Structure formats: C-alpha cells, structure tokens
Amino acid sequence: MRRAACIARGLTTACTNEAQPRAVRGMVDRIGRAEHNHQYIVSHARAVAESYGYSPISTPILEYSSVFERTLGADSDVVGKELYKFLDSSQYWMTMRPEGTAGVNRAVITNELENRMPQRLFYSGPMFRHERPQKGRLRQFEQFGIESMGSTHPAADVECIQMGWEFLNRLGVDGGLQVQLNTLGDTESRTAYKRLLKEYFYKHLGELSETSRLRVDSNTLRVLDSKDETDLELIANAPPFLSCLSADSVRHFDFVKKSLESLGIPYLLNDKLVRGLDYYQHTVWEITSSSSLLGRSQGTVLAGGRYDGLSKILGGTRSIPGVGWGAGIERLALLLGNQDVSSCTPAIPVLVVPESTNETDAGGLRTVPDSLYIYAMHVAARVRGISGQGSYVFKPPTTSSHPRVSKQLASVLKSYLAPSHVVIVGSAEMANRTAIVRNTATRTQVTVDVSKLETAI
C-alpha cells in the first residue's frame, strides 16, 4: 500500500531510499552455512562435470534482449512476464539472463567456436526472473548447468542424464529422486502433433483457462505445461505424442530408454512433459524429488533437454546440435536440510589477555600493549603454518578497552564454525615465547612453546 501511494504521488525513488536498507524482494544474502552449502553443491557438480571431460565457461549476466527473445519464444512465461529488461543509455534493450543455455550458445558464436566442435561446457552463476518468490524459487537464483554441443547422437542425451543422476546421488540429497522422461521428436513429429493437439483443444476451448485458450493457436505444446486446475483433466486426456513420432524420432528415443535401463538409471515416461522453453526437441527430462522440504509445487531439482538448431536461431552460421541441463542450487540446498556439509576447518582464534589499568588511570579500562598484539599476530602466523589450519587474532570492538578472555571465548564459540581449539597469549607467554592451547570441547588447556604449537593442536 505504501509503495502504491508513493507511485501515485510520483515518489518511487523516495519510497525506496529508506533509512534502513533492505534486500530486494526475492533476492537473498547467503551467510555462513548457507554460503558453505552453496559452495559444496557447486563443487560437487563441477567435480562430476570435469570427470566427464567438460570445461568451464563464464558468460555475462547482461545480454542483449534479443538473445533470449529469439530463443525462449515470445509466448513463454519467461519472455512474456519474467524478464528483468531495461533500455540502457545507448538505447539498447538489455536483459539480465533468465537461464544459461542461450548465453552459452551466443558465446560459442561470438568466439567463433562453431567450427571447433564438439564443445563440452559447464557454468554456474546467478539467473534472474521476475516471478512470485516462494520456497525454492527466487527472483535471483543460482544455477549450475552443462551444455554438450556438436553431436546429434542420442548417446549425448544419455550422458547428460547420467551426469545429472550421478551428481544428485553423489550429493546425497534428501528425498526419493526420479527421472521423468519424454520426447518432443523432430520437426516433422512436432508439426504433426501440434495439428492433432490443436484439433483436440478446439473441441474443448470453452473449458480451458484463459491463458491456455490464447496458447492453443500461438504455442499449442505449451498448453500441456499448464498448472491451472481448470486445464489438468483436459491435459490428462489429450492424445499422446508417441502416436505422431517419426521413425527417426522413435529410434532416437528408443536408444535413450535402452541405454538408461542398461546403466541402471530408473525413469518414468511422462508424455505431458514439454519443458517451458521453445527451443527443446527430441529428449527432454526432469529429475524430481519427493522430499517434503521442497513443498508441493517445487519438486523439480534438475531439468534439461536437446536443442538442435538453437545456434541458428541466434544468427549463427551453422545449425549446431546440442543438449544440456540446469540445476537450481537453492532447491538442492533445501534438500540438504540442516546437514553440516562444510569441509572447512574452523580457524583457530588467538585470544589476547588484557592488562587491567588502575582505577584512577583511564577509568579502569583493560588494555593490550602494542608489543603483545604483535606477538599474538606472530603466534597466529605460526598456527597458519600448520598444514590445513587457519588462525586470526581476536579484535575488540573498540580500541579503548579490551574484553576479558572469557568474553572473547564466548564470542568465538557463537560463530557458525566454532573452533576446536583457541590459543591464549598474555604478557607472561610473550616473555617466555609460549602460548596456552585450549581444547574447546574438553575445556582442558596446556602451555606449549610457540615452536611446538602443532603438538597441541
């Protein structure tokens, strides 16, 4: 209401420039465990991709709007309602990327890789869609994806599904995983099916939702993607795609199914699975989780498909075959639950024992001599010299007074990654070139020579 009132008064900027800053709706900060979980997921995905011979690629967050409008389809929800799009100062329409595949294909064309096939690439980073934020679905969301370009053979489809399945199982996410599989066939098959599907939906036009009625002519297949309760029964009774598949499309899909069975990857055929973007053909799939951690409508954690010819749509000189998938990091993080997956060893803090001053001197404040701070920094450097170990000197909030060791200890133990040990130094330890090493779990401590710190940690 407040924002609406501001807009009515022409004060949009003033309404957002509040004294207390806040995050943009649907965009979140990742701190501590959240960021560690994110890094854990991406590192596992990267390890699997590299084990299959894929190389990293990074593309800009901003692209010319035509990159996505050409490839995603004017009737897609993404282009129609969800793009973060603006006119820049040079009068070019720019879009913050809503997905990764179009940008990777644009990069292949721009960097003259069309004649250097195959290309096996993986990427990760933020994507942006202006949709209603909900559990596992943000306006800025993180995605990891892979693209296999240069081969029409269905073995490439199988490899991509196998990679995604291996990644999710290696990750150890909670909830039963299932591959849902379908084929959209080749151009000949889709043309025949669209004709059949359009005839079916025309017979029930008055029963469809308003959005689906508009799509019957503009993008018939997208009606199958509707989640509107009004459409679900009609969609369930729609004619199957398999009846319109060409012989080549049948052979392609049969190879995929036979290979998955041989590899021991279970799948469920779902002839209503069309994916939300226009560039898909032949094999499409989703890997879903039944975990209650995701909520009812957010079960898909990884999805992909084949997109032969996407590069030609973008203006490339060749029609390059390609297949790939993307996985939403936020949804996978939800599946990790409260697991502590961080592989980081907590850094060991060095606590400095302050010296109490006279009641008549500086108000009885506790101070630390400069020489003791410098000694503490040398001790922390010595701890960091121990293989795989981190360390730092605890800093007080102000320079006027230093907290007691007990308060310093309580502070460091509240951190997300609580240390297994702390090191304590005071004037006596500095004089003797020693340090006190305290085990925070057993609450026992020992004094050791600084040169032998590794024996106590």
CSV table of C-alpha atoms in Angstrom, one decimal:
chain,number,residue,atom,x,y,z
A,1,MET,CA,0.0,0.0,0.0
A,2,ARG,CA,2.8,2.4,0.9
A,3,ARG,CA,4.6,1.8,-2.4
A,4,ALA,CA,1.3,2.3,-4.4
A,5,ALA,CA,0.8,5.6,-2.6
A,6,CYS,CA,4.3,6.6,-3.4
A,7,ILE,CA,3.9,5.8,-7.1
A,8,ALA,CA,0.6,7.7,-7.2
A,9,ARG,CA,2.5,10.7,-5.9
A,10,GLY,CA,5.5,10.2,-8.2
A,11,LEU,CA,7.8,9.4,-5.3
A,12,THR,CA,9.0,5.9,-6.2
A,13,THR,CA,12.6,6.8,-5.6
A,14,ALA,CA,11.9,8.4,-2.2
A,15,CYS,CA,10.0,5.4,-1.1
A,16,THR,CA,12.9,3.0,-1.8
A,17,ASN,CA,15.6,5.3,-0.3
A,18,GLU,CA,14.7,4.5,3.3
A,19,ALA,CA,17.0,5.0,6.2
A,20,GLN,CA,17.1,1.2,6.9
A,21,PRO,CA,18.4,-0.6,3.8
A,22,ARG,CA,16.7,-3.8,2.8
A,23,ALA,CA,17.3,-6.6,0.2
A,24,VAL,CA,15.3,-6.6,-3.0
A,25,ARG,CA,12.2,-8.9,-2.8
A,26,GLY,CA,13.1,-12.4,-4.0
A,27,MET,CA,16.9,-11.8,-3.7
A,28,VAL,CA,18.7,-13.1,-0.6
A,29,ASP,CA,22.0,-12.9,1.1
A,30,ARG,CA,23.9,-16.1,1.8
A,31,ILE,CA,25.9,-16.0,5.0
A,32,GLY,CA,27.8,-18.7,6.9
A,33,ARG,CA,26.2,-22.2,6.4
A,34,ALA,CA,24.1,-21.0,3.5
A,35,GLU,CA,27.1,-20.0,1.5
A,36,HIS,CA,29.1,-23.0,2.5
A,37,ASN,CA,26.2,-25.3,1.3
A,38,HIS,CA,26.1,-23.4,-1.9
A,39,GLN,CA,29.9,-23.9,-2.5
A,40,TYR,CA,29.5,-27.5,-1.5
A,41,ILE,CA,26.8,-28.1,-4.1
A,42,VAL,CA,28.7,-26.3,-6.9
A,43,SER,CA,32.0,-28.1,-6.1
A,44,HIS,CA,30.3,-31.5,-6.4
A,45,ALA,CA,28.7,-30.5,-9.7
A,46,ARG,CA,31.9,-29.2,-11.0
A,47,ALA,CA,33.8,-32.4,-10.0
A,48,VAL,CA,31.3,-34.5,-11.8
A,49,ALA,CA,31.4,-32.3,-15.0
A,50,GLU,CA,35.1,-32.4,-15.1
A,51,SER,CA,35.2,-36.1,-14.6
A,52,TYR,CA,33.2,-36.3,-17.9
A,53,GLY,CA,35.7,-34.0,-19.7
A,54,TYR,CA,33.7,-30.8,-19.5
A,55,SER,CA,35.4,-27.4,-19.3
A,56,PRO,CA,34.2,-24.2,-17.6
A,57,ILE,CA,32.7,-21.2,-19.3
A,58,SER,CA,31.5,-17.9,-17.9
A,59,THR,CA,29.2,-15.6,-19.7
A,60,PRO,CA,28.0,-12.1,-18.8
A,61,ILE,CA,24.9,-11.6,-16.6
A,62,LEU,CA,23.7,-8.9,-19.1
A,63,GLU,CA,22.9,-9.8,-22.7
A,64,TYR,CA,21.1,-8.0,-25.5
A,65,SER,CA,17.4,-8.8,-25.1
A,66,SER,CA,17.3,-10.4,-28.5
A,67,VAL,CA,19.4,-13.3,-27.2
A,68,PHE,CA,16.6,-14.5,-25.0
A,69,GLU,CA,13.6,-13.3,-27.0
A,70,ARG,CA,14.7,-15.2,-30.1
A,71,THR,CA,15.4,-18.4,-28.3
A,72,LEU,CA,12.9,-18.7,-25.5
A,73,GLY,CA,9.8,-17.9,-27.5
A,74,ALA,CA,7.6,-14.8,-27.4
A,75,ASP,CA,4.8,-16.9,-25.8
A,76,SER,CA,6.9,-18.3,-23.0
A,77,ASP,CA,6.2,-17.1,-19.5
A,78,VAL,CA,9.8,-16.1,-19.2
A,79,VAL,CA,9.7,-13.6,-22.1
A,80,GLY,CA,6.1,-12.6,-21.5
A,81,LYS,CA,6.2,-11.8,-17.8
A,82,GLU,CA,9.5,-12.6,-16.1
A,83,LEU,CA,12.4,-10.8,-17.8
A,84,TYR,CA,14.5,-8.1,-16.0
A,85,LYS,CA,14.7,-5.9,-19.1
A,86,PHE,CA,15.7,-2.3,-19.5
A,87,LEU,CA,16.8,0.3,-22.1
A,88,ASP,CA,20.4,1.3,-21.4
A,89,SER,CA,21.8,4.8,-22.0
A,90,SER,CA,22.9,3.8,-25.6
A,91,GLN,CA,19.2,2.9,-26.3
A,92,TYR,CA,19.8,-0.8,-26.5
A,93,TRP,CA,17.4,-3.2,-24.8
A,94,MET,CA,19.3,-5.3,-22.2
A,95,THR,CA,18.2,-8.3,-20.2
A,96,MET,CA,19.6,-9.9,-17.1
A,97,ARG,CA,19.9,-13.6,-18.0
A,98,PRO,CA,17.0,-15.8,-17.0
A,99,GLU,CA,18.8,-19.0,-17.9
A,100,GLY,CA,22.2,-20.2,-19.1
A,101,THR,CA,21.8,-22.1,-22.4
A,102,ALA,CA,21.1,-19.2,-24.7
A,103,GLY,CA,24.0,-17.2,-23.4
A,104,VAL,CA,26.4,-20.2,-23.8
A,105,ASN,CA,25.2,-20.6,-27.4
A,106,ARG,CA,25.7,-16.9,-28.0
A,107,ALA,CA,29.3,-17.2,-26.6
A,108,VAL,CA,30.0,-20.1,-28.9
A,109,ILE,CA,29.0,-18.0,-32.0
A,110,THR,CA,30.7,-14.8,-30.7
A,111,ASN,CA,34.0,-16.6,-30.0
A,112,GLU,CA,34.0,-18.4,-33.4
A,113,LEU,CA,33.7,-21.9,-31.9
A,114,GLU,CA,31.1,-23.1,-34.4
A,115,ASN,CA,33.8,-24.9,-36.4
A,116,ARG,CA,35.6,-26.3,-33.4
A,117,MET,CA,33.1,-28.9,-32.3
A,118,PRO,CA,32.4,-30.7,-30.1
A,119,GLN,CA,32.2,-28.3,-27.2
A,120,ARG,CA,31.6,-29.7,-23.7
A,121,LEU,CA,31.0,-26.8,-21.3
A,122,PHE,CA,29.8,-26.2,-17.7
A,123,TYR,CA,28.8,-23.0,-15.9
A,124,SER,CA,27.4,-21.7,-12.7
A,125,GLY,CA,26.1,-18.3,-11.6
A,126,PRO,CA,23.1,-16.1,-10.9
A,127,MET,CA,20.0,-16.0,-13.1
A,128,PHE,CA,17.1,-13.6,-12.8
A,129,ARG,CA,13.3,-13.9,-13.3
A,130,HIS,CA,10.7,-11.5,-12.0
A,131,GLU,CA,8.2,-14.1,-10.7
A,132,ARG,CA,6.4,-14.5,-7.4
A,133,PRO,CA,9.0,-15.5,-4.8
A,134,GLN,CA,8.3,-18.8,-2.9
A,135,LYS,CA,10.1,-21.7,-1.3
A,136,GLY,CA,12.9,-22.8,-3.6
A,137,ARG,CA,12.1,-20.1,-6.2
A,138,LEU,CA,13.7,-16.7,-6.0
A,139,ARG,CA,14.0,-13.8,-8.4
A,140,GLN,CA,17.8,-14.0,-8.3
A,141,PHE,CA,18.6,-17.7,-8.2
A,142,GLU,CA,21.8,-19.7,-8.7
A,143,GLN,CA,22.1,-22.4,-11.3
A,144,PHE,CA,24.7,-24.9,-12.4
A,145,GLY,CA,24.4,-26.2,-15.9
A,146,ILE,CA,26.2,-28.2,-18.6
A,147,GLU,CA,26.0,-28.0,-22.4
A,148,SER,CA,27.2,-30.7,-24.8
A,149,MET,CA,27.3,-29.3,-28.3
A,150,GLY,CA,28.2,-30.8,-31.7
A,151,SER,CA,26.6,-34.2,-31.7
A,152,THR,CA,23.2,-35.4,-32.8
A,153,HIS,CA,23.7,-38.9,-31.4
A,154,PRO,CA,21.3,-39.8,-28.6
A,155,ALA,CA,24.3,-41.1,-26.6
A,156,ALA,CA,24.9,-37.4,-25.8
A,157,ASP,CA,21.4,-37.2,-24.3
A,158,VAL,CA,22.1,-40.3,-22.2
A,159,GLU,CA,25.4,-38.9,-21.0
A,160,CYS,CA,23.8,-35.7,-19.8
A,161,ILE,CA,21.1,-37.6,-17.9
A,162,GLN,CA,23.7,-39.9,-16.4
A,163,MET,CA,25.8,-36.9,-15.3
A,164,GLY,CA,22.8,-35.3,-13.6
A,165,TRP,CA,21.8,-38.5,-11.9
A,166,GLU,CA,25.4,-39.1,-10.7
A,167,PHE,CA,25.7,-35.6,-9.4
A,168,LEU,CA,22.5,-35.7,-7.4
A,169,ASN,CA,23.2,-39.1,-5.9
A,170,ARG,CA,26.8,-38.1,-5.0
A,171,LEU,CA,25.4,-35.0,-3.3
A,172,GLY,CA,23.4,-37.2,-1.0
A,173,VAL,CA,20.3,-35.0,-1.1
A,174,ASP,CA,17.2,-36.0,1.0
A,175,GLY,CA,14.1,-37.4,-0.8
A,176,GLY,CA,13.5,-40.0,-3.4
A,177,LEU,CA,14.8,-39.0,-6.8
A,178,GLN,CA,13.1,-39.8,-10.1
A,179,VAL,CA,13.9,-39.2,-13.7
A,180,GLN,CA,10.8,-38.1,-15.7
A,181,LEU,CA,11.4,-38.6,-19.4
A,182,ASN,CA,9.7,-37.6,-22.7
A,183,THR,CA,10.5,-36.9,-26.3
A,184,LEU,CA,9.3,-34.0,-28.3
A,185,GLY,CA,10.5,-35.6,-31.5
A,186,ASP,CA,11.9,-33.9,-34.6
A,187,THR,CA,10.3,-31.0,-36.5
A,188,GLU,CA,8.2,-33.4,-38.6
A,189,SER,CA,6.9,-35.1,-35.4
A,190,ARG,CA,6.1,-31.8,-33.6
A,191,THR,CA,4.3,-30.4,-36.6
A,192,ALA,CA,2.0,-33.5,-36.8
A,193,TYR,CA,1.4,-33.5,-33.1
A,194,LYS,CA,0.6,-29.8,-32.9
A,195,ARG,CA,-2.0,-30.3,-35.6
A,196,LEU,CA,-3.6,-33.2,-33.6
A,197,LEU,CA,-3.4,-31.4,-30.3
A,198,LYS,CA,-4.9,-28.2,-31.7
A,199,GLU,CA,-7.9,-30.2,-33.1
A,200,TYR,CA,-8.4,-31.7,-29.6
A,201,PHE,CA,-8.2,-28.5,-27.7
A,202,TYR,CA,-10.5,-26.7,-30.1
A,203,LYS,CA,-13.2,-29.1,-29.2
A,204,HIS,CA,-12.8,-28.1,-25.5
A,205,LEU,CA,-11.9,-24.4,-26.0
A,206,GLY,CA,-14.6,-23.2,-23.6
A,207,GLU,CA,-13.3,-25.5,-20.8
A,208,LEU,CA,-9.7,-24.2,-20.9
A,209,SER,CA,-8.2,-21.4,-18.8
A,210,GLU,CA,-7.9,-18.0,-20.4
A,211,THR,CA,-4.1,-18.4,-20.7
A,212,SER,CA,-4.4,-21.8,-22.4
A,213,ARG,CA,-7.0,-20.6,-24.8
A,214,LEU,CA,-4.6,-18.0,-26.0
A,215,ARG,CA,-1.8,-20.6,-26.4
A,216,VAL,CA,-3.9,-23.0,-28.5
A,217,ASP,CA,-3.0,-21.0,-31.6
A,218,SER,CA,0.2,-19.3,-30.6
A,219,ASN,CA,2.1,-22.2,-28.9
A,220,THR,CA,-0.1,-25.3,-28.7
A,221,LEU,CA,2.5,-27.5,-26.9
A,222,ARG,CA,2.7,-25.0,-24.0
A,223,VAL,CA,-0.9,-25.8,-23.1
A,224,LEU,CA,0.5,-29.2,-21.8
A,225,ASP,CA,2.7,-27.2,-19.4
A,226,SER,CA,-0.2,-25.5,-17.7
A,227,LYS,CA,-0.6,-26.0,-13.9
A,228,ASP,CA,-4.1,-24.4,-13.9
A,229,GLU,CA,-6.6,-26.7,-12.2
A,230,THR,CA,-9.1,-25.9,-15.0
A,231,ASP,CA,-6.8,-27.5,-17.6
A,232,LEU,CA,-5.4,-30.5,-15.8
A,233,GLU,CA,-8.2,-33.0,-16.6
A,234,LEU,CA,-8.2,-32.0,-20.3
A,235,ILE,CA,-4.4,-32.3,-20.5
A,236,ALA,CA,-4.6,-35.8,-18.9
A,237,ASN,CA,-6.9,-36.9,-21.7
A,238,ALA,CA,-5.0,-35.3,-24.5
A,239,PRO,CA,-3.8,-37.5,-27.4
A,240,PRO,CA,-0.3,-38.9,-26.7
A,241,PHE,CA,2.8,-37.6,-28.5
A,242,LEU,CA,4.1,-41.1,-29.3
A,243,SER,CA,1.4,-41.6,-31.9
A,244,CYS,CA,3.0,-38.8,-34.1
A,245,LEU,CA,6.7,-39.7,-33.8
A,246,SER,CA,8.6,-40.1,-37.0
A,247,ALA,CA,10.7,-43.3,-37.5
A,248,ASP,CA,13.9,-41.3,-36.7
A,249,SER,CA,12.4,-39.9,-33.5
A,250,VAL,CA,11.4,-43.3,-32.4
A,251,ARG,CA,14.9,-44.7,-33.0
A,252,HIS,CA,16.4,-41.7,-31.1
A,253,PHE,CA,14.1,-42.2,-28.1
A,254,ASP,CA,14.4,-46.0,-28.0
A,255,PHE,CA,18.2,-45.6,-27.8
A,256,VAL,CA,17.9,-43.3,-24.8
A,257,LYS,CA,15.5,-45.6,-23.0
A,258,LYS,CA,17.5,-48.7,-23.7
A,259,SER,CA,20.8,-47.0,-22.5
A,260,LEU,CA,19.3,-45.7,-19.3
A,261,GLU,CA,18.0,-49.2,-18.5
A,262,SER,CA,21.4,-50.7,-19.2
A,263,LEU,CA,23.0,-48.1,-16.9
A,264,GLY,CA,20.6,-48.8,-14.1
A,265,ILE,CA,19.0,-45.4,-14.1
A,266,PRO,CA,15.3,-45.7,-13.4
A,267,TYR,CA,12.9,-43.4,-15.3
A,268,LEU,CA,9.2,-42.7,-15.6
A,269,LEU,CA,7.7,-41.9,-19.0
A,270,ASN,CA,5.7,-38.7,-18.9
A,271,ASP,CA,4.2,-37.8,-22.2
A,272,LYS,CA,2.9,-34.4,-20.9
A,273,LEU,CA,6.4,-33.2,-20.1
A,274,VAL,CA,7.2,-30.5,-22.6
A,275,ARG,CA,9.5,-28.1,-20.6
A,276,GLY,CA,8.8,-24.4,-20.6
A,277,LEU,CA,11.1,-23.1,-23.3
A,278,ASP,CA,10.5,-23.2,-27.1
A,279,TYR,CA,13.9,-24.5,-28.2
A,280,TYR,CA,13.6,-28.1,-27.0
A,281,GLN,CA,13.2,-31.1,-29.2
A,282,HIS,CA,13.8,-34.9,-29.0
A,283,THR,CA,14.7,-35.9,-25.5
A,284,VAL,CA,13.5,-33.8,-22.5
A,285,TRP,CA,13.7,-34.8,-18.9
A,286,GLU,CA,13.3,-33.6,-15.3
A,287,ILE,CA,14.7,-35.1,-12.1
A,288,THR,CA,12.3,-34.6,-9.3
A,289,SER,CA,12.4,-35.2,-5.5
A,290,SER,CA,9.5,-36.3,-3.4
A,291,SER,CA,11.0,-34.6,-0.3
A,292,SER,CA,8.7,-32.5,1.8
A,293,LEU,CA,11.5,-30.0,2.3
A,294,LEU,CA,10.7,-28.6,-1.2
A,295,GLY,CA,7.0,-28.0,-0.8
A,296,ARG,CA,4.3,-29.3,-3.1
A,297,SER,CA,5.0,-27.4,-6.3
A,298,GLN,CA,8.8,-27.2,-6.4
A,299,GLY,CA,9.8,-30.9,-6.8
A,300,THR,CA,12.0,-30.4,-9.9
A,301,VAL,CA,15.6,-30.1,-9.0
A,302,LEU,CA,17.3,-30.6,-12.4
A,303,ALA,CA,15.9,-30.4,-15.9
A,304,GLY,CA,17.2,-30.4,-19.4
A,305,GLY,CA,16.8,-31.5,-23.0
A,306,ARG,CA,18.0,-31.4,-26.6
A,307,TYR,CA,18.0,-28.2,-28.5
A,308,ASP,CA,19.4,-28.8,-32.0
A,309,GLY,CA,19.5,-25.7,-34.1
A,310,LEU,CA,19.4,-23.1,-31.3
A,311,SER,CA,22.6,-21.5,-32.6
A,312,LYS,CA,21.0,-20.9,-36.0
A,313,ILE,CA,18.0,-19.1,-34.3
A,314,LEU,CA,20.6,-16.8,-32.6
A,315,GLY,CA,22.1,-15.9,-36.0
A,316,GLY,CA,24.9,-18.4,-36.2
A,317,THR,CA,26.3,-19.7,-39.5
A,318,ARG,CA,25.6,-23.3,-38.6
A,319,SER,CA,22.8,-25.3,-37.0
A,320,ILE,CA,24.7,-26.8,-34.1
A,321,PRO,CA,23.2,-29.8,-32.2
A,322,GLY,CA,23.2,-29.5,-28.5
A,323,VAL,CA,21.9,-31.0,-25.3
A,324,GLY,CA,22.2,-29.9,-21.7
A,325,TRP,CA,20.7,-29.4,-18.2
A,326,GLY,CA,20.5,-26.9,-15.4
A,327,ALA,CA,20.0,-27.4,-11.7
A,328,GLY,CA,18.8,-24.9,-9.2
A,329,ILE,CA,21.2,-24.5,-6.3
A,330,GLU,CA,18.6,-23.1,-3.9
A,331,ARG,CA,16.4,-26.1,-4.2
A,332,LEU,CA,19.3,-28.5,-3.7
A,333,ALA,CA,20.3,-26.5,-0.6
A,334,LEU,CA,16.8,-27.0,0.8
A,335,LEU,CA,17.2,-30.8,0.2
A,336,LEU,CA,20.5,-30.8,2.3
A,337,GLY,CA,18.3,-29.6,5.2
A,338,ASN,CA,20.4,-29.0,8.4
A,339,GLN,CA,23.3,-31.1,7.3
A,340,ASP,CA,26.6,-29.5,8.1
A,341,VAL,CA,28.4,-30.2,4.8
A,342,SER,CA,31.2,-27.7,5.2
A,343,SER,CA,34.6,-29.1,4.6
A,344,CYS,CA,36.2,-26.0,6.1
A,345,THR,CA,38.3,-26.5,9.2
A,346,PRO,CA,37.4,-23.6,11.6
A,347,ALA,CA,40.2,-21.1,12.0
A,348,ILE,CA,41.8,-21.1,15.5
A,349,PRO,CA,41.5,-17.7,17.2
A,350,VAL,CA,44.3,-16.2,19.2
A,351,LEU,CA,42.9,-14.5,22.3
A,352,VAL,CA,44.9,-11.8,24.0
A,353,VAL,CA,44.9,-11.4,27.8
A,354,PRO,CA,44.3,-7.7,28.5
A,355,GLU,CA,46.1,-5.8,31.3
A,356,SER,CA,43.9,-4.1,33.9
A,357,THR,CA,44.7,-0.5,34.5
A,358,ASN,CA,44.5,1.4,37.8
A,359,GLU,CA,41.0,2.6,38.8
A,360,THR,CA,42.4,6.1,38.8
A,361,ASP,CA,44.1,5.7,35.4
A,362,ALA,CA,41.9,5.8,32.3
A,363,GLY,CA,38.8,4.8,34.2
A,364,GLY,CA,40.0,1.2,35.0
A,365,LEU,CA,40.0,0.1,31.3
A,366,ARG,CA,41.6,-3.1,30.2
A,367,THR,CA,44.3,-2.5,27.5
A,368,VAL,CA,46.7,-4.5,25.5
A,369,PRO,CA,50.3,-3.3,24.8
A,370,ASP,CA,51.3,-2.9,21.1
A,371,SER,CA,54.1,-5.5,21.6
A,372,LEU,CA,51.6,-8.1,22.9
A,373,TYR,CA,49.3,-7.6,19.8
A,374,ILE,CA,52.3,-8.0,17.6
A,375,TYR,CA,53.3,-11.2,19.4
A,376,ALA,CA,49.8,-12.5,19.0
A,377,MET,CA,50.0,-11.9,15.3
A,378,HIS,CA,53.2,-13.9,15.1
A,379,VAL,CA,51.5,-16.7,17.0
A,380,ALA,CA,48.6,-16.7,14.6
A,381,ALA,CA,51.0,-16.8,11.7
A,382,ARG,CA,52.7,-19.8,13.3
A,383,VAL,CA,49.3,-21.6,13.6
A,384,ARG,CA,48.6,-20.9,10.0
A,385,GLY,CA,51.9,-22.6,9.1
A,386,ILE,CA,50.4,-25.8,10.4
A,387,SER,CA,49.1,-27.8,7.4
A,388,GLY,CA,45.4,-27.1,6.6
A,389,GLN,CA,44.9,-24.8,9.6
A,390,GLY,CA,43.7,-21.2,9.7
A,391,SER,CA,44.1,-18.6,12.5
A,392,TYR,CA,43.5,-15.0,13.4
A,393,VAL,CA,43.8,-12.6,16.3
A,394,PHE,CA,40.6,-11.7,18.1
A,395,LYS,CA,39.9,-8.0,17.7
A,396,PRO,CA,38.0,-5.9,20.3
A,397,PRO,CA,35.0,-3.8,19.1
A,398,THR,CA,36.9,-0.6,20.2
A,399,THR,CA,40.5,0.4,20.9
A,400,SER,CA,39.6,2.0,24.3
A,401,SER,CA,39.1,-1.3,26.1
A,402,HIS,CA,39.7,-5.0,25.5
A,403,PRO,CA,37.3,-7.6,26.7
A,404,ARG,CA,38.2,-10.3,29.2
A,405,VAL,CA,39.3,-13.7,27.8
A,406,SER,CA,36.1,-15.3,29.0
A,407,LYS,CA,34.1,-12.8,26.9
A,408,GLN,CA,36.4,-13.3,23.9
A,409,LEU,CA,35.9,-17.1,24.2
A,410,ALA,CA,32.1,-16.8,24.4
A,411,SER,CA,32.1,-14.6,21.3
A,412,VAL,CA,34.2,-17.0,19.1
A,413,LEU,CA,32.2,-20.1,20.2
A,414,LYS,CA,29.0,-18.4,19.0
A,415,SER,CA,30.2,-18.4,15.4
A,416,TYR,CA,28.8,-20.7,12.8
A,417,LEU,CA,32.1,-22.6,12.5
A,418,ALA,CA,33.1,-22.8,16.2
A,419,PRO,CA,36.8,-23.6,16.6
A,420,SER,CA,38.0,-26.9,18.1
A,421,HIS,CA,40.8,-25.0,19.9
A,422,VAL,CA,41.8,-21.5,20.9
A,423,VAL,CA,45.2,-20.1,21.6
A,424,ILE,CA,45.6,-17.6,24.5
A,425,VAL,CA,48.6,-15.3,25.0
A,426,GLY,CA,49.4,-12.7,27.6
A,427,SER,CA,52.4,-10.8,28.8
A,428,ALA,CA,53.8,-13.9,30.6
A,429,GLU,CA,53.5,-16.0,27.5
A,430,MET,CA,55.2,-13.3,25.4
A,431,ALA,CA,58.1,-13.1,27.9
A,432,ASN,CA,58.5,-16.9,27.7
A,433,ARG,CA,57.8,-17.4,24.0
A,434,THR,CA,54.9,-19.7,24.8
A,435,ALA,CA,51.2,-20.0,24.3
A,436,ILE,CA,48.2,-21.6,26.0
A,437,VAL,CA,46.2,-24.0,23.8
A,438,ARG,CA,42.7,-24.7,25.0
A,439,ASN,CA,40.5,-27.5,23.7
A,440,THR,CA,37.0,-26.0,23.5
A,441,ALA,CA,35.3,-29.4,23.7
A,442,THR,CA,37.0,-30.9,26.7
A,443,ARG,CA,37.8,-27.4,28.3
A,444,THR,CA,41.3,-28.6,29.0
A,445,GLN,CA,44.4,-26.5,28.2
A,446,VAL,CA,48.1,-26.8,28.0
A,447,THR,CA,51.0,-24.4,27.8
A,448,VAL,CA,53.5,-25.1,25.0
A,449,ASP,CA,56.5,-23.5,23.3
A,450,VAL,CA,55.4,-21.5,20.3
A,451,SER,CA,57.7,-23.5,18.1
A,452,LYS,CA,55.8,-26.7,19.1
A,453,LEU,CA,52.2,-25.5,18.7
A,454,GLU,CA,51.4,-28.3,16.3
A,455,THR,CA,51.9,-30.8,19.1
A,456,ALA,CA,48.9,-29.4,21.0
A,457,ILE,CA,46.5,-28.6,18.1
